[in-house]
């Protein structure tokens, strides 16, 4: 009986030690992963500062095309045609207002890097490295004189949901690299959607659907980029100084 108790204690102790070891290993890998991501993020922030941010505007072209195709049908009643026309005009108006707000917010608040504006329907030209002919000006018109220098880094800012693999998905302004990979923390890769005060109440009192506060979102994005850039440069200078001191000692 005494031997059995001793064996049980030894087993429990061994399991406890193993669990601590697994915990330590997990924490170690988490730290290593964070250090790697932090280093990559510091590289990204410097490259963005020296490069160009391309803002991808939504067009909802698929929704509009589907409604246009439906309206071309001869089988629609006048009531159905009126409803679909109203729905399509509402989407077109929503897209126009959203994009104008984003462009205005960029003019007011974005100072971190050079930027260009492109509709999602023309984004393929960017990835084909076409330098001109599809970028938009402040009036959302194609400006032939606007170009991009592909010898410098290019990043994309889009509005939408975070990747499906995340446990908690969020919607907002998301940074991706030129290979279409979402950036990761600690880079300020996401600015969550900011809604007007009491926006949730509008769903219950019959008001129109609230619109995101793009002005505040762009302002917050720009501030987050500047803060991270300053901290990254401080870290870079500290590392450089440590290396110089180490070289002198050696």
PDB file of C-alpha atoms in Angstrom:
ATOM      1  CA  UNK A   1       0.000   0.000   0.000  1.00  0.00           C
ATOM      2  CA  UNK A   2       2.832   2.337   0.943  1.00  0.00           C
ATOM      3  CA  UNK A   3       4.643   1.496  -2.290  1.00  0.00           C
ATOM      4  CA  UNK A   4       1.472   2.278  -4.289  1.00  0.00           C
ATOM      5  CA  UNK A   5       1.134   5.693  -2.607  1.00  0.00           C
ATOM      6  CA  UNK A   6       4.783   6.450  -3.307  1.00  0.00           C
ATOM      7  CA  UNK A   7       4.354   5.421  -6.944  1.00  0.00           C
ATOM      8  CA  UNK A   8       1.278   7.656  -7.286  1.00  0.00           C
ATOM      9  CA  UNK A   9       3.170  10.616  -5.804  1.00  0.00           C
ATOM     10  CA  UNK A  10       6.080  10.028  -8.147  1.00  0.00           C
ATOM     11  CA  UNK A  11       3.703   9.801 -11.117  1.00  0.00           C
ATOM     12  CA  UNK A  12       1.921  13.023 -10.150  1.00  0.00           C
ATOM     13  CA  UNK A  13       5.244  14.778  -9.610  1.00  0.00           C
ATOM     14  CA  UNK A  14       6.491  13.608 -12.999  1.00  0.00           C
ATOM     15  CA  UNK A  15       3.302  14.805 -14.694  1.00  0.00           C
ATOM     16  CA  UNK A  16       3.600  18.160 -12.932  1.00  0.00           C
ATOM     17  CA  UNK A  17       7.234  18.555 -14.036  1.00  0.00           C
ATOM     18  CA  UNK A  18       6.297  17.595 -17.603  1.00  0.00           C
ATOM     19  CA  UNK A  19       3.442  20.116 -17.675  1.00  0.00           C
ATOM     20  CA  UNK A  20       5.829  22.827 -16.470  1.00  0.00           C
ATOM     21  CA  UNK A  21       8.291  21.830 -19.171  1.00  0.00           C
ATOM     22  CA  UNK A  22       5.601  21.994 -21.876  1.00  0.00           C
ATOM     23  CA  UNK A  23       4.454  25.367 -20.547  1.00  0.00           C
ATOM     24  CA  UNK A  24       7.997  26.681 -20.579  1.00  0.00           C
ATOM     25  CA  UNK A  25       8.529  25.430 -24.130  1.00  0.00           C
ATOM     26  CA  UNK A  26       5.268  27.021 -25.281  1.00  0.00           C
ATOM     27  CA  UNK A  27       6.223  30.339 -23.676  1.00  0.00           C
ATOM     28  CA  UNK A  28       9.689  30.118 -25.199  1.00  0.00           C
ATOM     29  CA  UNK A  29       8.302  29.595 -28.710  1.00  0.00           C
ATOM     30  CA  UNK A  30       5.814  32.435 -28.177  1.00  0.00           C
ATOM     31  CA  UNK A  31       8.679  34.762 -27.217  1.00  0.00           C
ATOM     32  CA  UNK A  32      10.786  33.639 -30.180  1.00  0.00           C
ATOM     33  CA  UNK A  33       7.808  34.105 -32.515  1.00  0.00           C
ATOM     34  CA  UNK A  34       7.123  37.603 -31.153  1.00  0.00           C
ATOM     35  CA  UNK A  35      10.780  38.645 -31.517  1.00  0.00           C
ATOM     36  CA  UNK A  36      10.722  37.455 -35.135  1.00  0.00           C
ATOM     37  CA  UNK A  37       7.448  39.265 -35.893  1.00  0.00           C
ATOM     38  CA  UNK A  38       8.683  42.423 -34.171  1.00  0.00           C
ATOM     39  CA  UNK A  39      11.831  42.455 -36.284  1.00  0.00           C
ATOM     40  CA  UNK A  40       9.800  41.925 -39.472  1.00  0.00           C
ATOM     41  CA  UNK A  41       7.355  44.651 -38.418  1.00  0.00           C
ATOM     42  CA  UNK A  42      10.187  47.147 -37.904  1.00  0.00           C
ATOM     43  CA  UNK A  43      11.403  46.369 -41.428  1.00  0.00           C
ATOM     44  CA  UNK A  44       7.895  46.861 -42.825  1.00  0.00           C
ATOM     45  CA  UNK A  45       7.354  50.222 -41.116  1.00  0.00           C
ATOM     46  CA  UNK A  46      10.623  51.624 -42.449  1.00  0.00           C
ATOM     47  CA  UNK A  47       9.900  50.306 -45.959  1.00  0.00           C
ATOM     48  CA  UNK A  48       6.407  51.797 -45.914  1.00  0.00           C
ATOM     49  CA  UNK A  49       7.788  55.148 -44.763  1.00  0.00           C
ATOM     50  CA  UNK A  50      10.197  55.137 -47.713  1.00  0.00           C
ATOM     51  CA  UNK A  51       7.701  53.665 -50.188  1.00  0.00           C
ATOM     52  CA  UNK A  52       4.102  54.106 -51.337  1.00  0.00           C
ATOM     53  CA  UNK A  53       0.801  53.123 -49.762  1.00  0.00           C
ATOM     54  CA  UNK A  54      -1.910  52.208 -52.269  1.00  0.00           C
ATOM     55  CA  UNK A  55      -5.428  52.714 -50.941  1.00  0.00           C
ATOM     56  CA  UNK A  56      -7.813  50.215 -52.473  1.00  0.00           C
ATOM     57  CA  UNK A  57     -11.332  51.630 -52.773  1.00  0.00           C
ATOM     58  CA  UNK A  58     -14.352  49.350 -52.891  1.00  0.00           C
ATOM     59  CA  UNK A  59     -16.567  49.549 -55.982  1.00  0.00           C
ATOM     60  CA  UNK A  60     -19.100  46.781 -55.199  1.00  0.00           C
ATOM     61  CA  UNK A  61     -19.004  46.160 -58.942  1.00  0.00           C
ATOM     62  CA  UNK A  62     -20.259  42.567 -58.605  1.00  0.00           C
ATOM     63  CA  UNK A  63     -23.377  43.701 -56.732  1.00  0.00           C
ATOM     64  CA  UNK A  64     -24.042  46.467 -59.262  1.00  0.00           C
ATOM     65  CA  UNK A  65     -23.438  44.130 -62.236  1.00  0.00           C
ATOM     66  CA  UNK A  66     -25.874  41.552 -60.813  1.00  0.00           C
ATOM     67  CA  UNK A  67     -28.561  44.219 -60.423  1.00  0.00           C
ATOM     68  CA  UNK A  68     -27.909  45.565 -63.936  1.00  0.00           C
ATOM     69  CA  UNK A  69     -28.278  42.034 -65.348  1.00  0.00           C
ATOM     70  CA  UNK A  70     -31.514  41.563 -63.411  1.00  0.00           C
ATOM     71  CA  UNK A  71     -32.871  44.880 -64.721  1.00  0.00           C
ATOM     72  CA  UNK A  72     -32.181  43.777 -68.309  1.00  0.00           C
ATOM     73  CA  UNK A  73     -34.755  41.025 -67.937  1.00  0.00           C
ATOM     74  CA  UNK A  74     -38.079  41.522 -69.749  1.00  0.00           C
ATOM     75  CA  UNK A  75     -39.911  39.456 -67.157  1.00  0.00           C
ATOM     76  CA  UNK A  76     -39.806  42.060 -64.395  1.00  0.00           C
ATOM     77  CA  UNK A  77     -42.956  43.751 -63.223  1.00  0.00           C
ATOM     78  CA  UNK A  78     -42.891  47.539 -62.878  1.00  0.00           C
ATOM     79  CA  UNK A  79     -42.870  47.114 -59.120  1.00  0.00           C
ATOM     80  CA  UNK A  80     -39.868  44.748 -59.237  1.00  0.00           C
ATOM     81  CA  UNK A  81     -38.009  47.031 -61.652  1.00  0.00           C
ATOM     82  CA  UNK A  82     -38.589  50.023 -59.406  1.00  0.00           C
ATOM     83  CA  UNK A  83     -37.361  48.100 -56.353  1.00  0.00           C
ATOM     84  CA  UNK A  84     -34.185  46.849 -58.102  1.00  0.00           C
ATOM     85  CA  UNK A  85     -33.443  50.280 -59.556  1.00  0.00           C
ATOM     86  CA  UNK A  86     -33.769  51.841 -56.129  1.00  0.00           C
ATOM     87  CA  UNK A  87     -31.484  49.154 -54.662  1.00  0.00           C
ATOM     88  CA  UNK A  88     -28.833  49.692 -57.361  1.00  0.00           C
ATOM     89  CA  UNK A  89     -28.921  53.482 -57.021  1.00  0.00           C
ATOM     90  CA  UNK A  90     -28.560  53.096 -53.272  1.00  0.00           C
ATOM     91  CA  UNK A  91     -25.406  50.959 -53.675  1.00  0.00           C
ATOM     92  CA  UNK A  92     -23.899  53.376 -56.226  1.00  0.00           C
ATOM     93  CA  UNK A  93     -24.603  56.313 -53.909  1.00  0.00           C
ATOM     94  CA  UNK A  94     -23.184  54.448 -50.891  1.00  0.00           C
ATOM     95  CA  UNK A  95     -19.954  53.585 -52.745  1.00  0.00           C
ATOM     96  CA  UNK A  96     -19.545  57.162 -53.972  1.00  0.00           C
ATOM     97  CA  UNK A  97     -20.017  58.638 -50.493  1.00  0.00           C
ATOM     98  CA  UNK A  98     -17.722  56.072 -48.849  1.00  0.00           C
ATOM     99  CA  UNK A  99     -14.900  56.671 -51.317  1.00  0.00           C
ATOM    100  CA  UNK A 100     -15.234  60.446 -51.093  1.00  0.00           C
ATOM    101  CA  UNK A 101     -15.009  60.274 -47.309  1.00  0.00           C
ATOM    102  CA  UNK A 102     -11.872  58.134 -47.498  1.00  0.00           C
ATOM    103  CA  UNK A 103     -10.212  60.461 -50.022  1.00  0.00           C
ATOM    104  CA  UNK A 104     -11.081  63.502 -47.916  1.00  0.00           C
ATOM    105  CA  UNK A 105      -9.709  61.765 -44.804  1.00  0.00           C
ATOM    106  CA  UNK A 106      -6.449  60.951 -46.603  1.00  0.00           C
ATOM    107  CA  UNK A 107      -5.997  64.581 -47.636  1.00  0.00           C
ATOM    108  CA  UNK A 108      -6.671  65.738 -44.081  1.00  0.00           C
ATOM    109  CA  UNK A 109      -4.774  63.182 -42.031  1.00  0.00           C
ATOM    110  CA  UNK A 110      -2.443  60.837 -43.923  1.00  0.00           C
ATOM    111  CA  UNK A 111       1.162  62.065 -43.815  1.00  0.00           C
ATOM    112  CA  UNK A 112       3.214  58.944 -43.116  1.00  0.00           C
ATOM    113  CA  UNK A 113       4.202  58.125 -46.704  1.00  0.00           C
ATOM    114  CA  UNK A 114       3.447  58.755 -50.342  1.00  0.00           C
ATOM    115  CA  UNK A 115       0.078  57.302 -51.331  1.00  0.00           C
ATOM    116  CA  UNK A 116      -1.950  56.469 -54.408  1.00  0.00           C
ATOM    117  CA  UNK A 117      -5.644  55.662 -54.766  1.00  0.00           C
ATOM    118  CA  UNK A 118      -7.054  52.876 -56.938  1.00  0.00           C
ATOM    119  CA  UNK A 119     -10.419  51.152 -57.332  1.00  0.00           C
ATOM    120  CA  UNK A 120     -10.564  47.434 -56.618  1.00  0.00           C
ATOM    121  CA  UNK A 121     -11.574  46.854 -60.254  1.00  0.00           C
ATOM    122  CA  UNK A 122      -8.161  48.177 -61.362  1.00  0.00           C
ATOM    123  CA  UNK A 123      -5.993  46.643 -58.612  1.00  0.00           C
ATOM    124  CA  UNK A 124      -4.796  43.923 -61.011  1.00  0.00           C
ATOM    125  CA  UNK A 125      -2.921  46.624 -62.929  1.00  0.00           C
ATOM    126  CA  UNK A 126      -0.994  47.455 -59.778  1.00  0.00           C
ATOM    127  CA  UNK A 127       0.063  43.833 -59.296  1.00  0.00           C
ATOM    128  CA  UNK A 128       1.068  43.736 -62.977  1.00  0.00           C
ATOM    129  CA  UNK A 129       3.365  46.660 -62.089  1.00  0.00           C
ATOM    130  CA  UNK A 130       1.748  49.087 -64.474  1.00  0.00           C
ATOM    131  CA  UNK A 131       3.096  52.485 -63.485  1.00  0.00           C
ATOM    132  CA  UNK A 132       0.382  54.885 -64.726  1.00  0.00           C
ATOM    133  CA  UNK A 133      -3.113  55.210 -66.147  1.00  0.00           C
ATOM    134  CA  UNK A 134      -5.375  53.901 -63.384  1.00  0.00           C
ATOM    135  CA  UNK A 135      -4.679  55.939 -60.249  1.00  0.00           C
ATOM    136  CA  UNK A 136      -7.400  58.305 -59.028  1.00  0.00           C
ATOM    137  CA  UNK A 137      -7.161  61.958 -58.070  1.00  0.00           C
ATOM    138  CA  UNK A 138      -9.045  63.712 -55.259  1.00  0.00           C
ATOM    139  CA  UNK A 139     -12.176  63.857 -57.430  1.00  0.00           C
ATOM    140  CA  UNK A 140     -12.100  60.071 -57.929  1.00  0.00           C
ATOM    141  CA  UNK A 141     -11.179  60.531 -61.589  1.00  0.00           C
ATOM    142  CA  UNK A 142      -8.387  58.645 -63.376  1.00  0.00           C
ATOM    143  CA  UNK A 143      -5.383  60.975 -63.524  1.00  0.00           C
ATOM    144  CA  UNK A 144      -2.925  59.955 -66.309  1.00  0.00           C
ATOM    145  CA  UNK A 145      -0.110  61.970 -64.704  1.00  0.00           C
ATOM    146  CA  UNK A 146      -0.220  60.040 -61.421  1.00  0.00           C
ATOM    147  CA  UNK A 147       2.412  57.291 -61.341  1.00  0.00           C
ATOM    148  CA  UNK A 148       4.046  54.879 -58.900  1.00  0.00           C
ATOM    149  CA  UNK A 149       7.706  53.992 -58.464  1.00  0.00           C
ATOM    150  CA  UNK A 150       8.030  50.218 -58.173  1.00  0.00           C
ATOM    151  CA  UNK A 151      11.707  50.514 -57.278  1.00  0.00           C
ATOM    152  CA  UNK A 152      10.456  51.510 -53.809  1.00  0.00           C
ATOM    153  CA  UNK A 153       8.341  49.302 -51.500  1.00  0.00           C
ATOM    154  CA  UNK A 154       4.576  49.198 -52.136  1.00  0.00           C
ATOM    155  CA  UNK A 155       1.920  48.372 -49.536  1.00  0.00           C
ATOM    156  CA  UNK A 156      -1.860  48.206 -49.809  1.00  0.00           C
ATOM    157  CA  UNK A 157      -4.530  49.499 -47.424  1.00  0.00           C
ATOM    158  CA  UNK A 158      -7.988  47.997 -47.883  1.00  0.00           C
ATOM    159  CA  UNK A 159     -11.274  47.969 -45.991  1.00  0.00           C
ATOM    160  CA  UNK A 160     -12.657  44.568 -45.048  1.00  0.00           C
ATOM    161  CA  UNK A 161     -12.513  41.655 -42.595  1.00  0.00           C
ATOM    162  CA  UNK A 162      -9.340  40.129 -41.170  1.00  0.00           C
ATOM    163  CA  UNK A 163      -8.269  36.717 -42.474  1.00  0.00           C
ATOM    164  CA  UNK A 164     -10.473  33.688 -41.792  1.00  0.00           C
ATOM    165  CA  UNK A 165      -7.777  31.861 -39.806  1.00  0.00           C
ATOM    166  CA  UNK A 166      -8.056  34.367 -36.932  1.00  0.00           C
ATOM    167  CA  UNK A 167     -10.164  33.225 -33.971  1.00  0.00           C
ATOM    168  CA  UNK A 168     -11.684  36.671 -33.512  1.00  0.00           C
ATOM    169  CA  UNK A 169     -12.317  38.294 -36.879  1.00  0.00           C
ATOM    170  CA  UNK A 170     -12.523  42.070 -37.068  1.00  0.00           C
ATOM    171  CA  UNK A 171     -13.485  44.489 -39.797  1.00  0.00           C
ATOM    172  CA  UNK A 172     -11.605  47.641 -40.593  1.00  0.00           C
ATOM    173  CA  UNK A 173      -8.664  49.099 -42.499  1.00  0.00           C
ATOM    174  CA  UNK A 174      -6.077  46.365 -43.104  1.00  0.00           C
ATOM    175  CA  UNK A 175      -2.488  46.590 -44.356  1.00  0.00           C
ATOM    176  CA  UNK A 176      -1.115  44.021 -46.791  1.00  0.00           C
ATOM    177  CA  UNK A 177       2.240  43.730 -48.523  1.00  0.00           C
ATOM    178  CA  UNK A 178       2.706  43.591 -52.301  1.00  0.00           C
ATOM    179  CA  UNK A 179       2.453  39.780 -52.164  1.00  0.00           C
ATOM    180  CA  UNK A 180      -1.106  40.195 -50.763  1.00  0.00           C
ATOM    181  CA  UNK A 181      -0.141  38.946 -47.292  1.00  0.00           C
ATOM    182  CA  UNK A 182      -1.828  40.644 -44.334  1.00  0.00           C
ATOM    183  CA  UNK A 183       0.740  42.237 -42.049  1.00  0.00           C
ATOM    184  CA  UNK A 184       0.865  41.082 -38.423  1.00  0.00           C
ATOM    185  CA  UNK A 185       1.273  42.618 -35.002  1.00  0.00           C
ATOM    186  CA  UNK A 186       3.145  44.385 -33.525  1.00  0.00           C
ATOM    187  CA  UNK A 187       2.851  46.317 -36.810  1.00  0.00           C
ATOM    188  CA  UNK A 188      -0.365  48.385 -36.514  1.00  0.00           C
ATOM    189  CA  UNK A 189      -1.862  46.340 -39.344  1.00  0.00           C
ATOM    190  CA  UNK A 190      -5.522  46.885 -38.418  1.00  0.00           C
ATOM    191  CA  UNK A 191      -7.653  49.892 -37.556  1.00  0.00           C
ATOM    192  CA  UNK A 192     -11.005  48.529 -36.448  1.00  0.00           C
ATOM    193  CA  UNK A 193     -14.171  50.076 -37.827  1.00  0.00           C
ATOM    194  CA  UNK A 194     -15.185  53.143 -35.846  1.00  0.00           C
ATOM    195  CA  UNK A 195     -18.921  53.824 -35.758  1.00  0.00           C
ATOM    196  CA  UNK A 196     -20.747  57.060 -34.914  1.00  0.00           C
ATOM    197  CA  UNK A 197     -21.920  57.481 -31.297  1.00  0.00           C
ATOM    198  CA  UNK A 198     -25.097  55.483 -30.556  1.00  0.00           C
ATOM    199  CA  UNK A 199     -24.826  53.774 -33.967  1.00  0.00           C
ATOM    200  CA  UNK A 200     -26.296  50.546 -32.585  1.00  0.00           C
ATOM    201  CA  UNK A 201     -29.547  52.345 -31.747  1.00  0.00           C
ATOM    202  CA  UNK A 202     -30.164  53.228 -35.393  1.00  0.00           C
ATOM    203  CA  UNK A 203     -30.930  49.576 -36.149  1.00  0.00           C
ATOM    204  CA  UNK A 204     -33.810  49.648 -33.664  1.00  0.00           C
ATOM    205  CA  UNK A 205     -35.341  53.063 -34.364  1.00  0.00           C
ATOM    206  CA  UNK A 206     -35.603  52.644 -38.132  1.00  0.00           C
ATOM    207  CA  UNK A 207     -32.908  55.074 -39.206  1.00  0.00           C
ATOM    208  CA  UNK A 208     -30.607  54.453 -42.176  1.00  0.00           C
ATOM    209  CA  UNK A 209     -27.662  52.110 -41.689  1.00  0.00           C
ATOM    210  CA  UNK A 210     -24.827  53.951 -39.895  1.00  0.00           C
ATOM    211  CA  UNK A 211     -21.631  54.555 -41.875  1.00  0.00           C
ATOM    212  CA  UNK A 212     -18.083  54.015 -40.521  1.00  0.00           C
ATOM    213  CA  UNK A 213     -16.202  57.120 -39.441  1.00  0.00           C
ATOM    214  CA  UNK A 214     -13.484  56.918 -42.094  1.00  0.00           C
ATOM    215  CA  UNK A 215     -12.088  60.315 -41.129  1.00  0.00           C
ATOM    216  CA  UNK A 216     -11.334  59.119 -37.598  1.00  0.00           C
ATOM    217  CA  UNK A 217     -10.093  55.751 -38.845  1.00  0.00           C
ATOM    218  CA  UNK A 218      -7.539  57.280 -41.231  1.00  0.00           C
ATOM    219  CA  UNK A 219      -6.419  59.699 -38.517  1.00  0.00           C
ATOM    220  CA  UNK A 220      -5.956  56.845 -36.051  1.00  0.00           C
ATOM    221  CA  UNK A 221      -4.098  54.780 -38.674  1.00  0.00           C
ATOM    222  CA  UNK A 222      -1.683  57.614 -39.421  1.00  0.00           C
ATOM    223  CA  UNK A 223      -1.032  58.221 -35.710  1.00  0.00           C
ATOM    224  CA  UNK A 224      -0.426  54.509 -35.076  1.00  0.00           C
ATOM    225  CA  UNK A 225       2.053  54.306 -37.950  1.00  0.00           C
ATOM    226  CA  UNK A 226       4.000  57.326 -36.714  1.00  0.00           C
ATOM    227  CA  UNK A 227       4.152  55.987 -33.140  1.00  0.00           C
ATOM    228  CA  UNK A 228       5.340  52.573 -34.260  1.00  0.00           C
ATOM    229  CA  UNK A 229       7.900  54.103 -36.626  1.00  0.00           C
ATOM    230  CA  UNK A 230       9.389  56.278 -33.861  1.00  0.00           C
ATOM    231  CA  UNK A 231       9.618  53.311 -31.474  1.00  0.00           C
ATOM    232  CA  UNK A 232      11.136  51.134 -34.216  1.00  0.00           C
ATOM    233  CA  UNK A 233      13.799  53.742 -34.993  1.00  0.00           C
ATOM    234  CA  UNK A 234      14.623  54.137 -31.288  1.00  0.00           C
ATOM    235  CA  UNK A 235      15.018  50.354 -31.019  1.00  0.00           C
ATOM    236  CA  UNK A 236      17.186  50.329 -34.145  1.00  0.00           C
ATOM    237  CA  UNK A 237      19.478  53.053 -32.736  1.00  0.00           C
ATOM    238  CA  UNK A 238      19.753  51.287 -29.368  1.00  0.00           C
ATOM    239  CA  UNK A 239      20.697  48.026 -31.084  1.00  0.00           C
ATOM    240  CA  UNK A 240      23.279  49.862 -33.174  1.00  0.00           C
ATOM    241  CA  UNK A 241      24.766  51.483 -30.054  1.00  0.00           C
ATOM    242  CA  UNK A 242      24.913  48.143 -28.221  1.00  0.00           C
ATOM    243  CA  UNK A 243      26.716  46.603 -31.174  1.00  0.00           C
ATOM    244  CA  UNK A 244      29.220  49.473 -31.266  1.00  0.00           C
ATOM    245  CA  UNK A 245      29.934  49.080 -27.537  1.00  0.00           C
ATOM    246  CA  UNK A 246      30.335  45.320 -28.007  1.00  0.00           C
ATOM    247  CA  UNK A 247      32.760  45.859 -30.903  1.00  0.00           C
ATOM    248  CA  UNK A 248      34.828  48.260 -28.789  1.00  0.00           C
ATOM    249  CA  UNK A 249      35.013  45.724 -25.940  1.00  0.00           C
ATOM    250  CA  UNK A 250      36.067  42.985 -28.323  1.00  0.00           C
TER     251      UNK A 250
END
